Structure formats: structure tokens, C-alpha cells
XYZ file of C-alpha atoms in Angstrom:
740
model
C 77.628 98.416 71.543
C 77.900 95.108 69.704
C 80.155 93.590 72.359
C 78.007 94.893 75.215
C 74.924 93.332 73.585
C 76.682 89.980 73.161
C 77.866 90.168 76.757
C 74.350 90.750 78.107
C 73.011 87.815 76.101
C 75.716 85.434 77.208
C 75.794 86.384 80.884
C 72.623 84.371 81.340
C 73.801 81.386 79.305
C 74.269 78.123 81.161
C 77.149 75.726 80.627
C 76.484 73.436 77.675
C 75.743 69.872 78.722
C 78.444 68.585 76.368
C 81.142 70.709 77.951
C 83.797 68.970 80.023
C 83.964 70.290 83.580
C 86.411 69.445 86.287
C 88.815 70.397 89.064
C 92.596 70.069 89.161
C 94.654 69.924 92.345
C 98.067 68.769 93.483
C 98.427 65.521 95.402
C 97.831 67.411 98.681
C 94.419 68.529 97.382
C 95.505 72.196 96.961
C 93.671 73.785 94.033
C 95.951 74.638 91.105
C 95.293 77.849 89.215
C 96.242 78.502 85.578
C 96.530 74.841 84.658
C 96.249 74.574 80.884
C 93.730 72.117 79.426
C 94.366 71.851 75.700
C 92.336 69.913 73.145
C 94.953 68.603 70.732
C 92.278 67.467 68.266
C 90.354 70.773 67.992
C 92.937 73.348 69.071
C 90.603 74.741 71.766
C 91.774 75.275 75.326
C 90.905 76.618 78.744
C 92.542 77.272 82.123
C 91.636 76.528 85.698
C 90.476 79.393 87.880
C 91.632 80.221 91.406
C 89.741 77.183 92.718
C 91.245 74.776 90.203
C 87.942 74.537 88.306
C 87.638 74.558 84.515
C 85.157 74.192 81.670
C 86.389 72.950 78.282
C 83.886 73.814 75.513
C 82.277 70.834 73.714
C 85.041 68.256 73.263
C 84.187 65.365 70.921
C 84.517 61.678 71.631
C 88.076 60.445 71.093
C 89.537 63.962 71.309
C 93.001 63.971 72.901
C 93.516 66.335 75.843
C 96.725 67.465 77.514
C 96.744 68.972 81.016
C 99.911 70.880 81.898
C 101.369 73.325 84.400
C 104.930 74.344 85.225
C 106.442 72.163 87.911
C 104.053 69.244 87.382
C 104.016 66.110 85.244
C 101.940 66.546 82.091
C 98.676 64.549 82.117
C 97.036 63.097 78.987
C 93.413 62.031 78.491
C 91.192 60.713 75.697
C 87.563 61.880 75.799
C 84.990 59.136 76.155
C 81.347 59.055 77.224
C 82.183 58.282 80.836
C 84.451 61.317 80.999
C 81.688 63.640 79.746
C 79.144 62.188 82.148
C 80.974 63.269 85.296
C 82.916 66.131 86.814
C 86.534 65.305 86.183
C 88.987 65.397 89.084
C 92.712 65.305 88.307
C 95.633 65.334 90.727
C 98.896 66.496 89.185
C 102.173 65.156 90.495
C 105.054 67.548 91.068
C 108.067 67.277 88.759
C 111.195 69.230 87.936
C 110.366 72.353 85.927
C 110.924 71.888 82.207
C 110.100 73.877 79.091
C 108.134 70.967 77.617
C 105.533 71.554 80.361
C 104.586 74.812 78.596
C 101.856 74.441 75.962
C 101.402 77.520 73.786
C 97.775 78.552 73.442
C 96.005 81.668 72.241
C 96.508 83.932 75.256
C 96.892 87.692 75.510
C 100.067 87.407 77.592
C 101.711 84.103 76.722
C 105.311 85.338 76.972
C 104.982 85.805 80.724
C 104.012 82.112 81.015
C 107.006 80.984 78.962
C 109.476 83.165 80.865
C 108.169 81.755 84.162
C 110.472 78.798 83.445
C 113.441 81.159 83.949
C 112.296 82.012 87.474
C 111.603 78.420 88.470
C 115.025 77.227 87.306
C 116.947 80.272 88.533
C 115.156 81.827 91.542
C 115.702 85.422 92.599
C 118.659 85.693 94.992
C 118.427 89.374 95.966
C 115.956 92.241 95.802
C 118.008 93.782 92.974
C 117.356 90.709 90.813
C 113.547 90.829 90.980
C 112.928 93.207 88.082
C 115.795 91.773 86.019
C 113.679 88.645 85.511
C 111.568 90.605 83.002
C 113.127 90.275 79.508
C 114.431 93.624 78.307
C 114.177 95.337 81.707
C 117.424 96.721 83.167
C 117.959 98.440 86.509
C 120.646 100.580 88.080
C 121.349 101.571 91.696
C 123.010 104.893 92.402
C 122.450 105.765 96.049
C 123.773 103.195 98.451
C 121.354 100.319 97.983
C 118.433 101.768 99.933
C 117.003 103.921 97.176
C 114.665 102.429 94.557
C 116.514 101.323 91.439
C 116.490 103.279 88.191
C 114.538 101.300 85.561
C 115.078 100.981 81.793
C 112.533 99.316 79.490
C 111.566 99.700 75.814
C 113.624 102.822 75.230
C 112.442 104.489 78.434
C 114.639 105.792 81.179
C 111.755 105.119 83.547
C 113.586 106.893 86.383
C 112.250 104.987 89.403
C 108.939 103.810 87.940
C 107.180 106.547 85.941
C 106.287 104.271 83.005
C 106.193 100.778 84.538
C 103.278 99.833 86.834
C 104.554 97.579 89.634
C 102.424 95.696 92.159
C 102.701 92.906 94.749
C 99.671 90.648 95.262
C 97.503 93.385 93.751
C 98.889 96.169 95.972
C 100.522 98.992 93.968
C 104.182 99.753 94.650
C 104.545 102.971 92.606
C 104.219 106.182 94.624
C 102.281 109.015 93.000
C 103.618 112.558 93.553
C 106.660 111.239 95.405
C 109.252 113.500 97.026
C 112.011 112.129 94.779
C 110.226 111.263 91.516
C 106.851 110.430 90.013
C 105.998 106.720 90.176
C 108.826 105.931 92.611
C 108.728 102.140 93.092
C 110.754 100.674 95.963
C 110.521 96.854 95.936
C 112.953 96.310 98.797
C 110.104 95.357 101.129
C 109.797 92.042 99.234
C 111.760 89.074 100.583
C 113.010 87.231 97.449
C 112.410 83.735 98.864
C 108.663 84.467 99.188
C 108.147 85.114 95.458
C 105.975 82.536 93.700
C 105.708 84.150 90.270
C 106.557 87.334 88.381
C 103.813 88.212 85.926
C 104.627 90.939 83.401
C 103.389 92.529 80.216
C 104.886 95.101 77.878
C 102.878 97.942 76.359
C 99.544 99.460 77.399
C 97.273 96.534 76.506
C 95.818 95.452 79.841
C 92.557 96.941 81.129
C 93.186 95.980 84.761
C 96.481 97.922 84.755
C 96.043 101.679 85.036
C 98.406 104.434 86.109
C 102.053 104.076 84.958
C 101.279 101.195 82.566
C 102.805 102.677 79.423
C 106.048 100.753 78.791
C 104.605 97.814 80.727
C 103.718 96.316 84.093
C 105.234 93.878 86.610
C 103.050 92.029 89.131
C 104.704 89.906 91.812
C 102.762 87.063 93.385
C 103.928 85.842 96.781
C 103.635 82.275 97.999
C 100.473 81.269 99.862
C 102.215 78.407 101.615
C 105.750 77.095 102.014
C 106.986 73.711 100.895
C 109.154 73.681 104.023
C 110.485 75.963 106.717
C 114.057 77.154 106.252
C 116.869 79.245 107.674
C 119.576 80.769 105.447
C 122.829 82.460 106.376
C 124.766 84.376 103.743
C 128.114 86.158 104.110
C 130.647 87.658 101.751
C 132.929 90.485 100.742
C 132.448 94.106 101.785
C 131.259 93.098 105.265
C 128.113 91.623 103.796
C 125.828 89.359 105.774
C 122.230 88.249 105.309
C 120.035 86.150 107.564
C 116.698 84.846 106.274
C 114.053 82.734 107.966
C 110.854 81.244 106.542
C 108.642 79.410 109.013
C 105.505 77.362 108.410
C 103.040 78.201 111.174
C 99.990 76.343 109.843
C 99.810 73.886 106.959
C 96.361 72.313 107.078
C 93.781 71.499 104.425
C 91.843 74.774 104.809
C 94.390 76.934 106.637
C 97.922 77.957 105.768
C 100.113 80.517 107.471
C 103.789 81.376 107.414
C 106.215 83.992 108.666
C 109.241 85.285 106.749
C 111.990 87.633 107.864
C 115.234 89.047 106.521
C 118.160 91.038 107.904
C 120.704 92.384 105.421
C 123.913 94.290 106.221
C 126.699 95.526 103.918
C 129.297 98.264 103.545
C 129.496 97.869 99.772
C 132.692 98.241 97.728
C 132.970 102.009 98.269
C 135.832 103.842 99.996
C 133.298 105.342 102.417
C 131.298 102.449 103.934
C 127.609 102.384 103.102
C 126.670 101.206 106.594
C 123.615 99.735 104.924
C 121.092 97.777 106.945
C 117.646 96.508 106.002
C 115.091 94.583 108.029
C 112.023 92.845 106.541
C 109.262 90.814 108.128
C 106.160 89.343 106.485
C 103.279 87.195 107.673
C 100.663 85.588 105.424
C 97.520 83.679 106.345
C 95.103 81.957 103.952
C 91.740 80.362 104.761
C 89.677 78.358 102.274
C 86.129 77.318 103.241
C 84.239 74.229 101.986
C 82.782 76.313 99.144
C 86.379 77.070 98.098
C 85.960 80.727 98.925
C 89.344 82.095 99.934
C 90.615 84.938 102.090
C 94.282 85.897 102.391
C 95.750 88.377 104.868
C 99.288 89.657 104.389
C 101.094 91.993 106.765
C 104.632 93.223 106.246
C 107.088 95.783 107.552
C 110.343 97.009 106.046
C 112.888 99.606 107.095
C 116.399 100.504 105.998
C 119.154 103.056 106.559
C 122.248 103.739 104.495
C 125.063 106.096 103.563
C 126.000 106.720 99.934
C 128.826 108.023 97.784
C 126.505 109.243 95.019
C 127.384 109.875 91.399
C 130.965 111.001 90.861
C 132.408 113.075 87.975
C 134.684 111.346 85.506
C 137.186 114.221 85.661
C 137.720 113.703 89.405
C 138.748 110.096 88.722
C 140.899 111.025 85.704
C 142.741 113.671 87.733
C 143.361 111.240 90.588
C 141.343 113.276 93.083
C 139.349 110.167 93.987
C 139.261 106.523 92.941
C 136.444 104.810 91.088
C 134.807 103.969 94.408
C 135.466 107.338 96.015
C 133.114 110.229 96.741
C 132.892 113.986 96.443
C 130.231 114.153 99.173
C 130.042 110.977 101.255
C 127.349 112.388 103.552
C 124.643 111.320 101.125
C 122.241 108.560 102.151
C 118.888 108.182 103.801
C 116.317 106.041 105.541
C 112.913 104.680 104.609
C 110.206 102.347 105.885
C 106.937 100.850 104.684
C 104.247 98.931 106.597
C 101.558 97.121 104.579
C 98.333 95.301 105.320
C 96.881 93.581 102.261
C 93.637 91.601 102.000
C 92.637 89.400 99.067
C 89.209 87.754 99.042
C 87.763 85.372 96.471
C 84.055 84.533 96.469
C 82.619 81.845 94.194
C 79.306 82.706 92.579
C 76.878 80.847 90.339
C 77.603 79.932 86.719
C 81.382 79.909 87.240
C 81.380 83.510 88.378
C 84.011 84.766 90.807
C 84.193 87.997 92.790
C 87.755 89.014 93.638
C 88.398 91.828 96.111
C 91.710 93.390 97.071
C 92.042 95.985 99.846
C 95.218 97.479 101.239
C 96.643 100.174 103.483
C 100.272 101.301 103.701
C 102.206 103.624 105.966
C 105.353 104.938 104.293
C 108.219 107.219 105.347
C 111.085 108.494 103.216
C 114.139 110.672 103.813
C 116.901 111.035 101.218
C 120.046 113.199 101.132
C 121.685 113.792 97.734
C 124.262 116.064 96.164
C 124.157 116.015 92.378
C 125.965 119.298 91.554
C 128.461 119.575 94.474
C 129.383 123.311 94.621
C 127.571 124.636 91.552
C 124.930 126.717 93.360
C 126.516 127.162 96.790
C 130.331 127.340 96.550
C 130.662 127.575 100.340
C 128.304 124.967 101.816
C 127.775 122.761 98.792
C 124.526 121.736 97.076
C 123.292 118.885 99.250
C 119.494 118.487 99.279
C 117.060 116.634 101.503
C 113.823 115.101 100.191
C 111.318 113.874 102.738
C 107.704 112.723 103.028
C 105.253 110.937 105.323
C 102.571 109.013 103.386
C 99.412 107.012 104.011
C 97.891 104.922 101.184
C 94.546 103.126 101.065
C 92.922 101.306 98.179
C 90.231 98.851 97.160
C 89.467 96.922 93.977
C 86.618 94.498 93.281
C 86.474 92.465 90.086
C 83.628 90.246 88.900
C 85.053 87.548 86.649
C 83.048 85.156 84.523
C 84.727 82.458 82.466
C 83.570 79.696 80.185
C 80.374 81.379 78.979
C 79.720 79.111 76.000
C 77.864 79.560 72.738
C 78.298 76.516 70.531
C 81.986 75.879 70.088
C 82.914 79.454 71.090
C 83.261 80.965 74.548
C 83.434 84.304 76.284
C 85.428 85.326 79.358
C 85.022 88.743 80.878
C 86.067 90.838 83.852
C 84.367 93.948 85.204
C 86.134 95.869 87.947
C 85.861 99.041 90.017
C 88.154 100.518 92.627
C 90.040 103.458 94.044
C 93.387 104.490 95.466
C 93.925 107.389 97.880
C 97.287 108.907 98.832
C 97.669 111.346 101.706
C 101.189 112.813 101.846
C 102.115 115.162 104.674
C 105.093 117.515 104.855
C 106.537 116.643 101.476
C 109.669 118.733 101.442
C 112.733 119.700 99.467
C 115.465 121.460 101.449
C 119.027 122.683 100.996
C 121.079 121.017 103.750
C 124.625 120.759 105.068
C 126.152 117.437 106.176
C 122.696 115.926 106.840
C 122.572 118.052 109.986
C 121.682 121.637 109.142
C 118.769 122.903 107.046
C 119.980 125.969 105.130
C 116.848 126.693 103.074
C 113.346 125.348 102.530
C 112.825 125.078 98.759
C 109.420 123.354 98.790
C 107.044 122.180 101.521
C 103.454 121.051 101.224
C 100.783 118.384 101.587
C 99.462 116.244 98.735
C 96.097 114.494 98.533
C 95.503 112.430 95.415
C 92.517 110.228 94.562
C 92.273 107.809 91.638
C 88.896 106.095 91.095
C 88.547 103.684 88.183
C 86.417 101.120 86.378
C 87.276 98.675 83.607
C 85.733 96.005 81.406
C 87.855 93.306 79.816
C 86.389 90.716 77.439
C 87.927 87.731 75.647
C 85.872 86.147 72.893
C 87.347 82.784 71.863
C 86.249 81.293 68.569
C 88.144 78.657 66.654
C 91.802 79.628 66.565
C 91.183 83.284 67.439
C 90.854 85.328 70.588
C 89.441 88.844 70.279
C 90.110 90.975 73.333
C 88.293 94.337 73.343
C 88.612 96.203 76.644
C 88.182 99.665 78.084
C 89.276 101.485 81.228
C 88.058 104.744 82.789
C 90.094 106.636 85.415
C 89.178 109.709 87.440
C 91.854 111.722 89.249
C 91.570 114.492 91.805
C 94.723 116.354 92.821
C 95.088 118.657 95.851
C 98.220 120.500 96.918
C 98.572 122.671 100.009
C 101.648 124.899 99.775
C 102.994 125.512 103.273
C 105.657 128.033 102.241
C 103.225 130.841 101.429
C 102.000 133.262 104.083
C 98.403 133.030 102.912
C 96.459 129.759 102.788
C 97.278 128.248 99.384
C 95.397 125.055 98.506
C 94.900 124.227 94.830
C 92.844 121.451 93.284
C 92.473 119.962 89.804
C 90.736 116.893 88.352
C 90.832 114.900 85.137
C 89.387 111.790 83.452
C 91.341 109.309 81.296
C 89.657 106.984 78.786
C 91.854 104.027 77.766
C 90.518 101.594 75.122
C 92.395 98.410 74.153
C 91.933 95.822 71.419
C 94.079 92.706 71.087
C 93.803 89.877 68.569
C 95.470 86.513 69.139
C 95.643 83.811 66.461
C 96.905 80.227 66.840
C 97.408 78.827 63.324
C 98.753 75.547 64.714
C 99.528 73.821 67.950
C 102.324 75.652 69.792
C 102.294 78.673 67.490
C 100.761 82.019 68.341
C 100.509 85.325 66.471
C 99.324 88.517 68.141
C 98.377 92.072 67.228
C 97.955 94.312 70.271
C 96.775 97.911 70.365
C 96.032 100.125 73.309
C 96.152 103.503 75.008
C 97.718 103.892 78.448
C 98.868 106.819 80.575
C 100.860 107.932 83.539
C 99.709 110.677 85.848
C 101.804 113.757 86.430
C 102.969 114.882 89.853
C 100.328 116.864 91.768
C 102.727 119.809 91.985
C 102.940 119.791 88.170
C 99.170 119.646 87.847
C 98.435 122.665 90.033
C 101.400 124.639 88.691
C 100.083 124.276 85.126
C 96.387 124.744 85.769
C 95.541 121.112 85.015
C 97.219 120.980 81.590
C 98.572 117.613 80.474
C 97.628 115.936 83.745
C 97.470 112.445 82.238
C 99.781 112.204 79.209
C 98.642 109.306 77.036
C 100.743 106.553 75.477
C 99.614 104.999 72.180
C 101.181 101.596 71.544
C 101.050 98.759 69.004
C 102.698 95.310 69.160
C 102.960 92.689 66.423
C 104.449 89.482 67.757
C 104.784 85.734 67.574
C 105.704 82.874 69.901
C 106.427 79.412 68.554
C 107.617 76.052 69.874
C 108.975 74.219 66.839
C 109.835 71.326 69.176
C 108.681 70.621 72.728
C 111.870 71.893 74.328
C 112.451 75.050 72.267
C 110.475 78.307 72.483
C 111.132 81.341 70.261
C 109.547 84.785 70.421
C 109.791 87.960 68.346
C 107.967 91.310 68.509
C 108.045 94.595 66.629
C 106.442 97.487 68.463
C 105.956 101.232 68.531
C 104.867 103.702 71.212
C 104.021 107.413 71.121
C 103.904 109.449 74.341
C 102.024 112.741 74.626
C 103.429 116.069 75.741
C 103.853 116.273 79.484
C 105.244 118.493 82.182
C 107.673 116.893 84.621
C 108.264 117.947 88.221
C 112.004 117.794 88.889
C 112.026 116.743 92.524
C 115.762 117.438 92.873
C 115.293 121.113 92.008
C 111.639 121.866 92.805
C 110.921 123.112 89.274
C 108.586 122.119 86.429
C 110.001 121.307 82.981
C 108.225 120.350 79.723
C 109.479 117.122 78.162
C 107.715 117.137 74.781
C 106.239 114.369 72.647
C 108.287 111.235 72.035
C 108.215 108.194 69.778
C 109.819 104.815 70.275
C 110.083 101.820 67.947
C 111.732 98.522 68.643
C 112.392 94.878 67.916
C 112.538 92.159 70.581
C 113.643 88.551 70.110
C 114.096 85.725 72.588
C 114.842 82.015 72.790
C 114.567 79.332 75.466
C 115.891 75.801 75.021
C 115.723 72.822 77.379
C 118.870 71.208 76.004
C 118.877 68.401 78.583
C 116.674 67.515 81.526
C 119.133 69.366 83.741
C 120.387 72.070 81.340
C 118.332 75.110 80.290
C 119.483 77.944 77.973
C 117.799 81.318 77.529
C 118.486 84.671 75.917
C 116.768 87.915 74.914
C 117.870 90.844 72.756
C 116.178 94.217 72.279
C 116.827 97.071 69.867
C 115.047 100.416 70.315
C 114.983 103.694 68.375
C 113.834 106.475 70.717
C 113.475 110.134 69.688
C 111.747 113.358 70.611
C 109.310 114.390 67.854
C 109.485 118.152 68.470
C 113.212 118.734 68.165
C 115.485 119.130 65.154
C 117.368 116.129 63.788
C 120.536 115.541 65.760
C 119.077 117.276 68.808
C 116.224 114.839 69.338
C 117.917 112.080 71.353
C 116.181 111.000 74.554
C 118.884 111.034 77.241
C 119.804 107.600 78.614
C 117.209 105.768 76.499
C 118.624 102.258 75.954
C 119.385 101.455 72.322
C 120.512 97.837 72.609
C 120.108 95.436 75.530
C 120.543 91.707 75.889
C 120.443 89.223 78.742
C 120.656 85.456 78.981
C 122.520 82.482 80.318
C 122.250 78.859 81.284
C 120.770 77.102 84.299
C 121.594 73.699 85.748
C 118.970 71.914 87.854
C 119.122 68.601 89.752
C 122.437 67.356 88.393
C 123.451 64.860 91.098
C 122.597 67.383 93.793
C 124.069 70.382 91.962
C 122.216 73.390 90.590
C 123.262 76.860 89.509
C 123.472 79.361 86.695
C 125.808 81.445 84.579
C 124.173 84.627 83.252
C 125.077 87.849 81.476
C 123.520 91.254 80.915
C 124.622 93.612 78.182
C 123.638 97.260 77.875
C 124.965 99.101 74.827
C 126.298 102.653 74.555
C 123.573 105.317 74.539
C 123.184 109.071 74.306
C 123.489 110.887 77.629
C 122.177 114.221 76.319
C 119.895 115.526 73.574
C 122.563 116.001 70.862
C 124.508 112.817 71.676
C 127.672 114.822 72.325
C 128.072 112.939 75.610
C 127.853 109.143 75.621
C 126.906 106.834 78.454
C 129.173 103.820 78.022
C 127.663 100.364 77.903
C 128.724 97.278 79.797
C 128.735 93.487 79.732
C 128.604 91.827 83.162
C 128.548 88.107 83.994
C 127.199 86.523 87.208
C 127.583 82.981 88.505
C 126.127 80.837 91.261
C 126.330 77.160 92.210
C 124.505 75.138 94.884
C 124.858 71.634 96.268
C 121.980 70.004 98.141
C 122.432 67.069 100.514
C 119.289 65.994 102.355
C 118.017 69.100 104.192
C 121.139 71.196 103.618
C 122.076 73.398 100.665
C 125.491 75.002 100.299
C 125.833 77.803 97.782
C 128.338 80.208 96.265
C 127.234 83.449 94.573
C 129.586 85.552 92.434
C 128.500 88.870 90.966
C 130.686 90.263 88.156
C 132.617 87.038 87.680
C 135.268 88.608 85.434
C 135.704 91.750 87.577
C 134.596 94.101 84.795
C 135.005 97.838 85.455
C 131.513 99.082 84.583
C 129.302 102.020 85.400
C 125.923 100.992 86.796
C 124.286 104.400 86.346
C 125.422 107.417 84.350
C 124.146 110.963 83.913
C 125.277 113.992 81.924
C 125.365 116.601 84.697
C 126.738 120.110 85.036
C 128.730 120.339 88.268
C 131.461 122.334 89.929
C 134.031 120.918 92.303
C 135.369 122.907 95.239
C 137.686 125.712 94.004
C 136.915 125.013 90.302
C 136.576 128.351 88.464
C 133.733 127.221 86.160
C 131.206 124.373 85.973
C 131.725 121.371 83.689
C 129.120 119.164 82.027
C 130.235 115.561 81.643
C 129.418 112.000 82.621
C 128.815 111.388 86.312
C 128.519 107.762 87.325
C 128.007 105.263 90.092
C 130.513 102.410 89.636
C 129.100 98.935 89.244
C 129.896 96.211 91.737
C 133.348 94.634 91.214
C 133.997 90.900 91.708
C 131.689 90.102 94.634
C 131.841 86.700 96.354
C 129.297 85.415 98.867
C 128.638 82.057 100.478
C 125.247 80.749 101.584
C 124.013 77.899 103.796
C 120.325 76.903 103.925
C 118.698 74.372 106.228
C 115.136 73.167 105.532
C 112.946 71.540 108.140
């Protein structure tokens, strides 16, 4: 009640006459968001909003200010009477990205700002690289390139997205109650060259992030305008080719529009060609009126088809039945498509208030053929399954945001939001099939309707060197499932409410040093089929998490971060989409340590690295039988980037995933790997020539691994052992880009 009372009092407060107000743009008059304005003399700071506007609370005469943003020259000012008497207008000049452009201030999610340097100096080169830009997040592909990647973060085998909330320009990517797995997040509809920024946060500390935000969230922001039009052609081993085009349609003061497209073909390194093809197209239009209100329309379409070799048993390779890139059932594969329309609207209100609205609709289709157990259940026809669905998604979110509400030398920012998401899934099915041609048995078939309505309040009270961030979120879910395999009409419905409080404290004891204590409750929803099968029990298993961390820049060109954390996840029931059954998973606990370093050694040379250690266990099992299968224990990633060295740029990077338990008693081990990638580019006028090498040292590594019980044809008894998808061998590609 105390914070609500303070909020009501301050909502009516006007900006103090001694505050410094202003607007920051680039030299083309485009408003710059998230520019940092830092008072070196007092330690106070603020940021520009979506319109480039800011209010800096009560600077004193002769205070020194620094204005900074990645990719722009840092601007310095000294406060005088003339400066306070007017609305300041600053134009920042573009410059090569450098770590010294990052000024650490008391922010709830500073690490994401620091890591943004990685993306600017080493842009994403493929859809598989997008999530790897998040420190500590690893992915694995095990079905021919068209299936969403398996995700690992903070001791979670997230499957395809169950515990990481992923969005693009505010539109959620995760699929609730998906035919293959809860939270399934397929990012292949994103064209890498259109990515402007990758915002992320670990833990359940963010009120505007709801379902699936337990281990963390990832929010991609796509470019509103292009610096230039371009065409890229890429070709390489394994019959790989990629054609990309980005075209400026309008680039005016108040209007911008561009079109982007991608065609990607490859057979992959497998003995049976993947025959993979993917087509993407995206159009984006932005209009800004004289009041700096903004509306952005984005429309995109994506579709892909592929064949796959699936996970293969180690014994088949050891016995020489197949090679590392062979297959037991090479008729696996699938096809999928997604069409999106996304609207973002920003309306400026009085007293520095902003109303942000996001609305979206998506049409999604999915068809996947898999064979995980070969001839275990059907020794004649094999165990191939088909998972299929036809989905429509609609959603809306409106957020009122008020910044710079001042009271003396302190200030209050707050956000209040409401919204909903509705999924209508028709003919969600699981079938036993033969050679992707014949349906042998219908195992499950039904329609899902799922509604999530929500509201949240996020406040940030800034006083002195502290930020106090109390927040709360309320979610309502309604689940409906219509079972089409019963003779009688069978439609079941359940509902549930989740209450998710958060409280974060940020302390800046000195310039460029931040300490944080974060606490929060998050959740992920269970599959609708789980909900109705269990009478509504454990619909929204909660995650309780705590982070204690620090970020420091001992010198301008060096940033260090360290965090210790813990997370407890409630009992839940999991729908196993591959078998059509419900299994309890039990309560779990995870504890970990994360460290990272970034160093701008020279103007053209940037070094970075992260390491993560996690202890993950089930709390309801006996010692020695409490391992969480495939939970990462140790991960590390890093490398070096070269930028603007006499026309050359490039990077050398590694990723290291340690050995981990593949089953509950650790009797089967999933082997770790260390893989190194390399790329180099040379730019001459409007042309850029590039070489990309994945797995530079041709390491034999397993990208995904599972402890699975299977039976091969004519085997007398099943065997449980490691089944794996081999990682890409040495993989060379060349690329030519022309900008105009």
C-alpha cells in the first residue's frame, strides 16, 4: 500500500523547474532511445524515451554530464544557467562501437546493455546464432534444421522453450500447448540481418514478462530503417546457398519502410540429404507524426520443408551399421509456416507519459515426422510418429509508462500494463505413421483453446545511489480441450490465476560499479492436455528465484560481471507430446555462478568471455538418483572480434559445454564438446567479401544427446544408451554483399 500511495501522489507532480530537459537525435534527426545521460558530479542518471526525450533531475551548476549510446561518439557537457533555461537538443554523431561508450548506471538489467557490444561487433550470421548471443544460453538442433532448437540455460534443459520467454518486437514466439512440446519457440522466421538488438534477462524478475519467464527471457528488436539497401549471396559446402535482400522503400523524415527477404537451401552433412529449404519475407513501415507519436506495421511470412536423419544410437555407429552422419530412419522431417502481422503504436501524453500498444495476429502450421525408438513398440512397421497442428494466435498489450516523476532529488518511473493472448489450435494430432505416407493409428486428436489475460505494475524509485524496483503481475488462464477421439462429445475446461511479485534493489556505490539483489516469482503454464487430464492441478508451476550480482568497469575499456543465483521450481505435470502421455516431473532446485569479462584491447580488437557453473537437482529423489537429465553443469563461450582494421573485420569464437548426466542416476553421460568458429570480411567501397567457417578444427562433437531406450530391427531386446545428432563438421561458406 505504501508504494501505491506514493505513486498516486507523484502521478500528479509536475517536472521541477530546475530539472534539465532535452531531446537527443542522430544527425539525421531520428530520435535516439535509451541514450544514457549521466551526472558525473552527483551520480544520478536518466535515459531517453522512445522519442529521444529525457528529464535529468535537478543538476547543479558546474555539474559534468556525459551523454552516451552504443555506436555514437560520447558527448560531454558542463551545466550552466543557459543550459537550464532551455530545452537541450543534442545530435550524436555515429562512431565505431566501443566498450568505452557504455556507462554503467543503476539499472535493473544492465548486463544486457553491456553485452549489446558483442552483437554490434559480431552480428548474427544465421538463425542458429540468434540465441547464442545470450551469455550462458546454448542451443542444439536435432531434426534437420527446420525444427526449433533445443535450449539450455541456467541448468535447464528448456526443451524448445518451456522456461525461456522469447519475443520479437513484443510479439511472443513461444507456442502454448504445442503439438511437439510446451513453449515451442521457432525463431526461424527472423531474418538475421534485420536484427537491431537482442535484449535479455535471466531469472523471473521482470513484471512485463509473463508465461515461460522462469530461467529468463529474450526479446529481439528489429530495425525500423536500414542504413542502406543490400543484396547478399552465400554459398558453401553441403550444397548450401543463401540469398538475402534488404531494400529501402521509403527513407524520409516521418516515414520509413523496407522489405527484407531470404532464401536458404542446404543438404547438410548427412548421408541422406536434408533437402532443406526455407523462405522468409518481411516488410516494415514506420510513421512518426509532428507530435512524435509513432506507428509501426510489420508483416512477415516464413515457410520451410526438410528431411532429417534424427538421433542415432551410439551402438549402431560402434558396430559399423551406419556412420556418424547416417540414419536408422531417414524418412523423418517435416514442414512448417508462420505468417505474422504486428502493430506497435506509441502515443505521447502529458507530463512525459507514453502509451505503448502492441497488437498481433499469427497464422501457424506445423507437421513433424520423428522416430525416437525405431522398432521398440512396432517391430514390423517401426515407431515413426507424426505431430501436426493448425494454429491462430491473436494478442494485445497496452502499457502506460511515466518517467521522470520527480520529488526533490529523487524520481519515480512506472509502467502499468494490461493485455491478453488467445490461441486457437485445430486438429492437434499425434499419429503412428509409416514412411510419412500411411497413418497406422491415431494416438491423440483434439482442439485447444487457451486464453491468457494479464495486468502488471512495475515501479522504479530512484534515490541517491539506489534504485528500488517493486513490481507485481497478475495472470488469468482459461484452458479448453475438445477430444475428437471419443465417441461422445468431450470438451473439458479449467482456469487458474497466477500472482507474481518481484522486488529488485540496485546500488551504485561509485561511477561504473553496480551491485544488485533481485528476487521474484515467475511461472510457466502447463499444456492444456495436462491441465484437463489432471483436473486443473499444478496448472501454473511457480519458479522462485534470487540473484546477487555485480557489474564493474575498473577502466573505461574493461567490463566485468559476476552473479550467484538460485531457483526453485514447483511440482508440475508434463505432457509428453512424443507419446501422448502425462508424466510428473517433481520439484527441482538449481544454484549457479556466472562470470563474464569484456575488454576493448584496441580500437579494432575486442575480447569477450563468459563461464557458468550450475548445480541442478530434483528435491524429491534420493541422493544419487536426483540428477536432472541433460541439465548443463558447466558452459563457457567467448572469443575475439576485429572491426575496421584497414577494411577487415571478423571474429574467432568458441563454445564449450561440459559433460552432464543424461539420466537420473548419472549412469549414462552426455559428452561435452568444445567447438571453434571463424569468420573474416573485407570491405571495399560498397562491396564486402566474407568467409565463414563453422567448426574450424573439424571437431567430432554431438550437438544433441538423449538417453533413450530403443530397439533396432531384428534386435532381440531393447537397449538404453546415448542417442545423438552429430554436430556440424568443418563447414566452409563464402559470402558477397553489395550495398546501394
